[in-house]
């Protein structure tokens, strides 16, 4: 079927058990090593089985389900086989539907951005917002990115979606700047995934969007996660340098979860470290979390970077972060990600924390 994928069609089977016996026999063959140029090579095989009593109308569907079961066997990590069943069928169908819907979502204008306030801890004012993607699914309603971001990436849709959200965030920021000239600085942070960094000329896109929307580069922050950065540090560094030359600030997201090395941290043109929520949320309850947050803030400051803490959920979190000299905070304690109108009311109110 593919370089490392094979299909066996067993006909005239009396029972599924017979197919399982064939699968067992194949597995046993793999237990003996293959000799290649005098060296012993060990291979394992993951297998998926399906049976024509599932009511198939075409060979493709049979292969599709066998493949689904095979992937299940593969992700379970053990060698062996998995038999396709009704539950898997339903999951596969749901996934196919989500894929089909997702392919049309951009065209149907179903994506939205919500904005979560970022508060300057010294003054307590809103200093910016982070744009967070939502999918207004026609049946399931407002859907969060954890449901669809991975699939969108697999389908190669992230570049287009990323471009849309970037343009939309810039457009909205221009509107807020015009409506609330007294709220300055007001920045917008946009999440950019590694895929987008790899696929497209991000710097050119960013520049074009700035020109088209009239947003000042200094009002823009680009967030990339620490783990994305570490997957391809050379390429990301290159793009970050281009972004820096446009005078746009960058932010290393989910910091503390991605194993970045100190040498990269030192070299990267990064303005902000964003401490991951998993540490911030445990502040006050857990001494280790306090120690980690403290060290990240000291490290960032020593390297001339600023710190944003995300996942601020209680007044106690806020008090601790303030006492540690953390510059910015973001989290449910201040506000959840909000639709445009609610951000506008918040900005109009001049609310402080
Ligand atoms: P992230 O960038 O780390 O965004 C923060 C997530 O934490 C958001 O989830 C937000 O709703 C949630 N959050 C904020 N404050 C709190 C809090 O106090 N407590 C708790 N428990 N959660 C809080 P969301 O919106 O579901 O986004 C999930 C992830 O999806 C984001 O994580 C980001 O990596 C990704 N994402 C969102 N929008 C975009 C986008 O436009 N492009 C790309 N490439 N990725 C995006
Ligand atoms: Ca983020
Ligand atoms: Ca984060």
Tab-separated table of N, CA, C and O and ligand atoms in Angstrom, residues 130-132 189-191 223-225 251 253-254 274 310 330, ligand 2:
chain	number	residue	atom	x	y	z
A	130	UNK	N	-4.593	38.852	24.118
A	130	UNK	CA	-4.112	37.751	23.293
A	130	UNK	C	-5.276	37.262	22.439
A	130	UNK	O	-6.372	37.007	22.950
A	131	UNK	N	-5.031	37.162	21.131
A	131	UNK	CA	-6.071	36.677	20.216
A	131	UNK	C	-6.101	35.154	20.260
A	131	UNK	O	-5.078	34.511	20.076
A	132	UNK	N	-7.279	34.588	20.538
A	132	UNK	CA	-7.420	33.135	20.610
A	132	UNK	C	-8.500	32.666	19.637
A	132	UNK	O	-9.606	33.205	19.603
A	189	UNK	N	-1.477	40.081	20.966
A	189	UNK	CA	-0.555	38.960	20.810
A	189	UNK	C	-1.210	37.907	19.935
A	189	UNK	O	-2.363	37.547	20.149
A	190	UNK	N	-0.469	37.439	18.962
A	190	UNK	CA	-1.006	36.439	18.040
A	190	UNK	C	-0.171	35.166	18.147
A	190	UNK	O	1.063	35.228	18.183
A	191	UNK	N	-0.853	34.012	18.221
A	191	UNK	CA	-0.146	32.731	18.280
A	191	UNK	C	0.232	32.275	16.878
A	191	UNK	O	-0.602	32.292	15.976
A	223	UNK	N	3.524	35.111	19.433
A	223	UNK	CA	3.826	34.072	20.415
A	223	UNK	C	4.163	32.773	19.715
A	223	UNK	O	3.443	32.339	18.811
A	224	UNK	N	5.242	32.168	20.144
A	224	UNK	CA	5.544	30.824	19.663
A	224	UNK	C	5.847	29.973	20.888
A	224	UNK	O	6.474	30.455	21.841
A	225	UNK	N	5.371	28.728	20.899
A	225	UNK	CA	5.571	27.937	22.113
A	225	UNK	C	7.022	27.473	22.183
A	225	UNK	O	7.695	27.291	21.169
A	251	UNK	N	7.333	36.474	21.931
A	251	UNK	CA	7.032	35.949	23.250
A	251	UNK	C	7.159	34.426	23.200
A	251	UNK	O	6.602	33.787	22.313
A	253	UNK	N	6.018	31.163	24.480
A	253	UNK	CA	4.791	30.712	25.149
A	253	UNK	C	5.029	29.389	25.886
A	253	UNK	O	5.936	28.642	25.533
A	254	UNK	N	4.182	29.113	26.873
A	254	UNK	CA	4.232	27.851	27.629
A	254	UNK	C	5.630	27.604	28.174
A	254	UNK	O	6.111	26.464	28.193
A	274	UNK	N	6.693	33.700	28.644
A	274	UNK	CA	5.356	33.539	29.201
A	274	UNK	C	5.343	32.256	30.020
A	274	UNK	O	5.396	31.156	29.461
A	310	UNK	N	0.745	33.359	32.799
A	310	UNK	CA	-0.621	33.028	32.363
A	310	UNK	C	-1.237	32.002	33.289
A	310	UNK	O	-0.544	31.278	33.985
A	330	UNK	N	-2.113	37.249	33.070
A	330	UNK	CA	-3.229	36.916	32.192
A	330	UNK	C	-3.906	35.700	32.806
A	330	UNK	O	-3.230	34.786	33.273
B	2	LIG	CA1	-0.402	31.842	23.544
